[in-house]
Amino acid sequence: SWNQKSWLLQIRQNWELCANKHLQKAGLDVWIDHRSYQDRGIEFAAQPKLGQGSHARRNQGQIVERWQEMIRIKAQNKALI
């Protein structure tokens, strides 16, 4: 049935195979993995939530610690993949 997790996983696996075949044909050294980061054992650090106030202060040129923290954590998470 279309409403089962197993069906969704099969669609993701098929997409991975098809996409990777065409990426390889195009000579690209990249690939798609249908699994979630968690299923691949990649544990990201949680990023702080930024509200409207943080956005407004940042847009006014103010230094917002939460933005700096988010940028630092994003860089750490990016290094994991």
GROMACS .gro file of N, CA, C and O in nm:
model
  324
    1SER      N    1   0.084  -0.119   0.000
    1SER     CA    2   0.000   0.000   0.000
    1SER      C    3   0.088   0.125   0.000
    1SER      O    4   0.196   0.127   0.057
    2TRP      N    5   0.040   0.231  -0.061
    2TRP     CA    6   0.116   0.354  -0.072
    2TRP      C    7   0.138   0.422   0.062
    2TRP      O    8   0.223   0.509   0.075
    3ASN      N    9   0.066   0.383   0.164
    3ASN     CA   10   0.073   0.449   0.294
    3ASN      C   11   0.160   0.372   0.394
    3ASN      O   12   0.147   0.390   0.514
    4GLN      N   13   0.248   0.287   0.346
    4GLN     CA   14   0.334   0.209   0.435
    4GLN      C   15   0.478   0.258   0.423
    4GLN      O   16   0.524   0.296   0.316
    5LYS      N   17   0.548   0.251   0.535
    5LYS     CA   18   0.687   0.296   0.538
    5LYS      C   19   0.774   0.213   0.443
    5LYS      O   20   0.864   0.266   0.379
    6SER      N   21   0.745   0.085   0.430
    6SER     CA   22   0.823  -0.001   0.342
    6SER      C   23   0.814   0.046   0.197
    6SER      O   24   0.911   0.040   0.122
    7TRP      N   25   0.698   0.096   0.157
    7TRP     CA   26   0.681   0.148   0.021
    7TRP      C   27   0.766   0.273   0.001
    7TRP      O   28   0.833   0.288  -0.100
    8LEU      N   29   0.765   0.362   0.100
    8LEU     CA   30   0.846   0.483   0.092
    8LEU      C   31   0.994   0.448   0.083
    8LEU      O   32   1.068   0.506   0.002
    9LEU      N   33   1.039   0.353   0.163
    9LEU     CA   34   1.180   0.313   0.160
    9LEU      C   35   1.217   0.255   0.024
    9LEU      O   36   1.327   0.281  -0.028
   10GLN      N   37   1.127   0.179  -0.036
   10GLN     CA   38   1.153   0.123  -0.169
   10GLN      C   39   1.164   0.233  -0.274
   10GLN      O   40   1.252   0.229  -0.360
   11ILE      N   41   1.078   0.333  -0.265
   11ILE     CA   42   1.085   0.447  -0.357
   11ILE      C   43   1.218   0.519  -0.341
   11ILE      O   44   1.284   0.554  -0.440
   12ARG      N   45   1.261   0.541  -0.218
   12ARG     CA   46   1.389   0.609  -0.192
   12ARG      C   47   1.507   0.527  -0.247
   12ARG      O   48   1.600   0.582  -0.305
   13GLN      N   49   1.503   0.395  -0.228
   13GLN     CA   50   1.610   0.310  -0.278
   13GLN      C   51   1.615   0.313  -0.431
   13GLN      O   52   1.722   0.322  -0.490
   14ASN      N   53   1.498   0.308  -0.494
   14ASN     CA   54   1.494   0.315  -0.640
   14ASN      C   55   1.546   0.448  -0.692
   14ASN      O   56   1.616   0.454  -0.793
   15TRP      N   57   1.510   0.556  -0.623
   15TRP     CA   58   1.559   0.689  -0.662
   15TRP      C   59   1.711   0.693  -0.649
   15TRP      O   60   1.780   0.745  -0.738
   16GLU      N   61   1.764   0.640  -0.542
   16GLU     CA   62   1.910   0.637  -0.523
   16GLU      C   63   1.977   0.565  -0.639
   16GLU      O   64   2.074   0.617  -0.697
   17LEU      N   65   1.928   0.447  -0.674
   17LEU     CA   66   1.990   0.369  -0.782
   17LEU      C   67   1.984   0.444  -0.915
   17LEU      O   68   2.084   0.452  -0.987
   18CYS      N   69   1.868   0.499  -0.948
   18CYS     CA   70   1.851   0.569  -1.074
   18CYS      C   71   1.938   0.695  -1.079
   18CYS      O   72   2.009   0.719  -1.176
   19ALA      N   73   1.932   0.774  -0.975
   19ALA     CA   74   2.009   0.899  -0.971
   19ALA      C   75   2.159   0.871  -0.977
   19ALA      O   76   2.232   0.937  -1.052
   20ASN      N   77   2.205   0.775  -0.901
   20ASN     CA   78   2.349   0.745  -0.900
   20ASN      C   79   2.396   0.692  -1.034
   20ASN      O   80   2.508   0.722  -1.078
   21LYS      N   81   2.312   0.615  -1.103
   21LYS     CA   82   2.347   0.567  -1.236
   21LYS      C   83   2.370   0.685  -1.331
   21LYS      O   84   2.468   0.689  -1.404
   22HIS      N   85   2.282   0.783  -1.326
   22HIS     CA   86   2.293   0.897  -1.415
   22HIS      C   87   2.405   0.992  -1.373
   22HIS      O   88   2.469   1.053  -1.459
   23LEU      N   89   2.429   1.004  -1.244
   23LEU     CA   90   2.543   1.085  -1.198
   23LEU      C   91   2.674   1.024  -1.247
   23LEU      O   92   2.764   1.095  -1.292
   24GLN      N   93   2.684   0.891  -1.240
   24GLN     CA   94   2.804   0.822  -1.286
   24GLN      C   95   2.819   0.838  -1.438
   24GLN      O   96   2.928   0.865  -1.487
   25LYS      N   97   2.709   0.823  -1.513
   25LYS     CA   98   2.714   0.841  -1.658
   25LYS      C   99   2.762   0.980  -1.697
   25LYS      O  100   2.829   0.998  -1.798
   26ALA      N  101   2.726   1.079  -1.614
   26ALA     CA  102   2.765   1.217  -1.640
   26ALA      C  103   2.909   1.244  -1.600
   26ALA      O  104   2.960   1.354  -1.619
   27GLY      N  105   2.975   1.142  -1.542
   27GLY     CA  106   3.114   1.158  -1.503
   27GLY      C  107   3.134   1.234  -1.374
   27GLY      O  108   3.243   1.284  -1.347
   28LEU      N  109   3.030   1.244  -1.295
   28LEU     CA  110   3.039   1.317  -1.168
   28LEU      C  111   3.080   1.224  -1.055
   28LEU      O  112   3.036   1.111  -1.048
   29ASP      N  113   3.165   1.274  -0.968
   29ASP     CA  114   3.214   1.196  -0.855
   29ASP      C  115   3.133   1.229  -0.730
   29ASP      O  116   3.186   1.269  -0.628
   30VAL      N  117   3.001   1.219  -0.743
   30VAL     CA  118   2.908   1.241  -0.631
   30VAL      C  119   2.805   1.131  -0.634
   30VAL      O  120   2.788   1.064  -0.736
   31TRP      N  121   2.738   1.110  -0.523
   31TRP     CA  122   2.635   1.008  -0.518
   31TRP      C  123   2.529   1.046  -0.416
   31TRP      O  124   2.550   1.131  -0.331
   32ILE      N  125   2.417   0.981  -0.428
   32ILE     CA  126   2.304   1.002  -0.339
   32ILE      C  127   2.290   0.878  -0.252
   32ILE      O  128   2.304   0.766  -0.299
   33ASP      N  129   2.263   0.899  -0.123
   33ASP     CA  130   2.235   0.791  -0.030
   33ASP      C  131   2.095   0.813   0.024
   33ASP      O  132   2.067   0.919   0.080
   34HIS      N  133   2.007   0.718   0.006
   34HIS     CA  134   1.868   0.736   0.046
   34HIS      C  135   1.848   0.730   0.197
   34HIS      O  136   1.743   0.772   0.247
   35ARG      N  137   1.947   0.682   0.270
   35ARG     CA  138   1.930   0.666   0.415
   35ARG      C  139   1.939   0.802   0.486
   35ARG      O  140   2.006   0.893   0.440
   36SER      N  141   1.875   0.811   0.600
   36SER     CA  142   1.882   0.933   0.680
   36SER      C  143   2.021   0.943   0.743
   36SER      O  144   2.096   0.846   0.750
   37TYR      N  145   2.056   1.063   0.785
   37TYR     CA  146   2.184   1.080   0.855
   37TYR      C  147   2.190   0.989   0.977
   37TYR      O  148   2.293   0.928   1.005
   38GLN      N  149   2.081   0.978   1.049
   38GLN     CA  150   2.077   0.894   1.168
   38GLN      C  151   2.105   0.748   1.131
   38GLN      O  152   2.183   0.680   1.198
   39ASP      N  153   2.043   0.699   1.024
   39ASP     CA  154   2.065   0.561   0.981
   39ASP      C  155   2.209   0.538   0.935
   39ASP      O  156   2.258   0.425   0.938
   40ARG      N  157   2.276   0.645   0.893
   40ARG     CA  158   2.417   0.632   0.852
   40ARG      C  159   2.512   0.653   0.969
   40ARG      O  160   2.633   0.648   0.951
   41GLY      N  161   2.458   0.679   1.087
   41GLY     CA  162   2.543   0.696   1.206
   41GLY      C  163   2.603   0.834   1.219
   41GLY      O  164   2.700   0.854   1.290
   42ILE      N  165   2.545   0.933   1.150
   42ILE     CA  166   2.595   1.071   1.158
   42ILE      C  167   2.506   1.145   1.257
   42ILE      O  168   2.386   1.159   1.236
   43GLU      N  169   2.566   1.191   1.365
   43GLU     CA  170   2.491   1.260   1.469
   43GLU      C  171   2.526   1.407   1.469
   43GLU      O  172   2.635   1.446   1.508
   44PHE      N  173   2.432   1.487   1.423
   44PHE     CA  174   2.451   1.631   1.420
   44PHE      C  175   2.423   1.692   1.556
   44PHE      O  176   2.338   1.645   1.631
   45ALA      N  177   2.493   1.802   1.584
   45ALA     CA  178   2.462   1.882   1.702
   45ALA      C  179   2.339   1.966   1.671
   45ALA      O  180   2.322   2.013   1.558
   46ALA      N  181   2.254   1.983   1.770
   46ALA     CA  182   2.133   2.063   1.751
   46ALA      C  183   2.170   2.210   1.734
   46ALA      O  184   2.258   2.262   1.803
   47GLN      N  185   2.103   2.276   1.641
   47GLN     CA  186   2.125   2.418   1.619
   47GLN      C  187   2.024   2.498   1.701
   47GLN      O  188   1.911   2.454   1.718
   48PRO      N  189   2.066   2.615   1.750
   48PRO     CA  190   1.972   2.696   1.827
   48PRO      C  191   1.859   2.746   1.737
   48PRO      O  192   1.878   2.767   1.618
   49LYS      N  193   1.744   2.762   1.795
   49LYS     CA  194   1.630   2.817   1.723
   49LYS      C  195   1.639   2.969   1.728
   49LYS      O  196   1.664   3.028   1.832
   50LEU      N  197   1.621   3.030   1.613
   50LEU     CA  198   1.631   3.176   1.603
   50LEU      C  199   1.493   3.234   1.579
   50LEU      O  200   1.429   3.204   1.479
   51GLY      N  201   1.450   3.318   1.670
   51GLY     CA  202   1.318   3.380   1.656
   51GLY      C  203   1.324   3.508   1.574
   51GLY      O  204   1.430   3.549   1.525
   52GLN      N  205   1.210   3.573   1.561
   52GLN     CA  206   1.202   3.697   1.484
   52GLN      C  207   1.291   3.806   1.542
   52GLN      O  208   1.348   3.885   1.468
   53GLY      N  209   1.303   3.808   1.676
   53GLY     CA  210   1.387   3.910   1.739
   53GLY      C  211   1.533   3.897   1.699
   53GLY      O  212   1.601   3.997   1.672
   54SER      N  213   1.582   3.774   1.691
   54SER     CA  214   1.720   3.751   1.649
   54SER      C  215   1.740   3.796   1.505
   54SER      O  216   1.842   3.857   1.472
   55HIS      N  217   1.644   3.765   1.419
   55HIS     CA  218   1.653   3.806   1.279
   55HIS      C  219   1.652   3.958   1.267
   55HIS      O  220   1.732   4.016   1.193
   56ALA      N  221   1.565   4.024   1.343
   56ALA     CA  222   1.554   4.170   1.336
   56ALA      C  223   1.684   4.237   1.383
   56ALA      O  224   1.734   4.329   1.317
   57ARG      N  225   1.738   4.190   1.494
   57ARG     CA  226   1.863   4.249   1.545
   57ARG      C  227   1.979   4.226   1.448
   57ARG      O  228   2.060   4.314   1.424
   58ARG      N  229   1.984   4.107   1.390
   58ARG     CA  230   2.090   4.077   1.292
   58ARG      C  231   2.076   4.167   1.170
   58ARG      O  232   2.174   4.220   1.118
   59ASN      N  233   1.952   4.186   1.123
   59ASN     CA  234   1.929   4.272   1.007
   59ASN      C  235   1.963   4.418   1.035
   59ASN      O  236   1.992   4.494   0.942
   60GLN      N  237   1.964   4.457   1.162
   60GLN     CA  238   2.001   4.593   1.201
   60GLN      C  239   2.152   4.605   1.226
   60GLN      O  240   2.201   4.709   1.266
   61GLY      N  241   2.224   4.496   1.201
   61GLY     CA  242   2.369   4.499   1.215
   61GLY      C  243   2.420   4.467   1.353
   61GLY      O  244   2.540   4.480   1.379
   62GLN      N  245   2.333   4.426   1.442
   62GLN     CA  246   2.376   4.393   1.577
   62GLN      C  247   2.433   4.251   1.579
   62GLN      O  248   2.391   4.164   1.503
   63ILE      N  249   2.529   4.231   1.667
   63ILE     CA  250   2.586   4.097   1.684
   63ILE      C  251   2.492   4.019   1.776
   63ILE      O  252   2.460   4.062   1.886
   64VAL      N  253   2.449   3.906   1.727
   64VAL     CA  254   2.357   3.822   1.803
   64VAL      C  255   2.430   3.691   1.833
   64VAL      O  256   2.469   3.619   1.742
   65GLU      N  257   2.448   3.662   1.961
   65GLU     CA  258   2.524   3.543   2.002
   65GLU      C  259   2.464   3.415   1.946
   65GLU      O  260   2.538   3.324   1.907
   66ARG      N  261   2.332   3.407   1.941
   66ARG     CA  262   2.270   3.285   1.891
   66ARG      C  263   2.306   3.262   1.744
   66ARG      O  264   2.318   3.149   1.700
   67TRP      N  265   2.319   3.371   1.666
   67TRP     CA  266   2.360   3.356   1.526
   67TRP      C  267   2.502   3.303   1.519
   67TRP      O  268   2.534   3.216   1.438
   68GLN      N  269   2.590   3.358   1.601
   68GLN     CA  270   2.728   3.312   1.601
   68GLN      C  271   2.736   3.165   1.641
   68GLN      O  272   2.811   3.088   1.583
   69GLU      N  273   2.656   3.126   1.740
   69GLU     CA  274   2.653   2.986   1.783
   69GLU      C  275   2.601   2.897   1.671
   69GLU      O  276   2.655   2.790   1.643
   70MET      N  277   2.496   2.942   1.602
   70MET     CA  278   2.440   2.864   1.492
   70MET      C  279   2.543   2.846   1.381
   70MET      O  280   2.559   2.736   1.327
   71ILE      N  281   2.615   2.949   1.346
   71ILE     CA  282   2.718   2.942   1.241
   71ILE      C  283   2.826   2.842   1.281
   71ILE      O  284   2.871   2.761   1.199
   72ARG      N  285   2.867   2.845   1.407
   72ARG     CA  286   2.970   2.752   1.456
   72ARG      C  287   2.920   2.608   1.448
   72ARG      O  288   2.989   2.518   1.398
   73ILE      N  289   2.798   2.584   1.493
   73ILE     CA  290   2.743   2.448   1.494
   73ILE      C  291   2.721   2.399   1.350
   73ILE      O  292   2.748   2.283   1.318
   74LYS      N  293   2.675   2.488   1.262
   74LYS     CA  294   2.657   2.450   1.121
   74LYS      C  295   2.789   2.403   1.061
   74LYS      O  296   2.793   2.305   0.987
   75ALA      N  297   2.898   2.473   1.091
   75ALA     CA  298   3.029   2.435   1.040
   75ALA      C  299   3.071   2.299   1.094
   75ALA      O  300   3.125   2.215   1.020
   76GLN      N  301   3.045   2.275   1.221
   76GLN     CA  302   3.078   2.145   1.281
   76GLN      C  303   2.998   2.035   1.214
   76GLN      O  304   3.052   1.928   1.181
   77ASN      N  305   2.868   2.057   1.195
   77ASN     CA  306   2.783   1.957   1.133
   77ASN      C  307   2.824   1.932   0.988
   77ASN      O  308   2.824   1.818   0.942
   78LYS      N  309   2.860   2.036   0.917
   78LYS     CA  310   2.902   2.022   0.777
   78LYS      C  311   3.026   1.935   0.766
   78LYS      O  312   3.040   1.857   0.672
   79ALA      N  313   3.114   1.945   0.863
   79ALA     CA  314   3.238   1.865   0.861
   79ALA      C  315   3.209   1.715   0.878
   79ALA      O  316   3.292   1.632   0.844
   80LEU      N  317   3.091   1.680   0.929
   80LEU     CA  318   3.056   1.541   0.951
   80LEU      C  319   3.012   1.468   0.823
   80LEU      O  320   3.012   1.346   0.818
   81ILE      N  321   2.974   1.546   0.722
   81ILE     CA  322   2.922   1.480   0.599
   81ILE      C  323   3.012   1.501   0.480
   81ILE      O  324   3.097   1.575   0.471
   0.00000   0.00000   0.00000
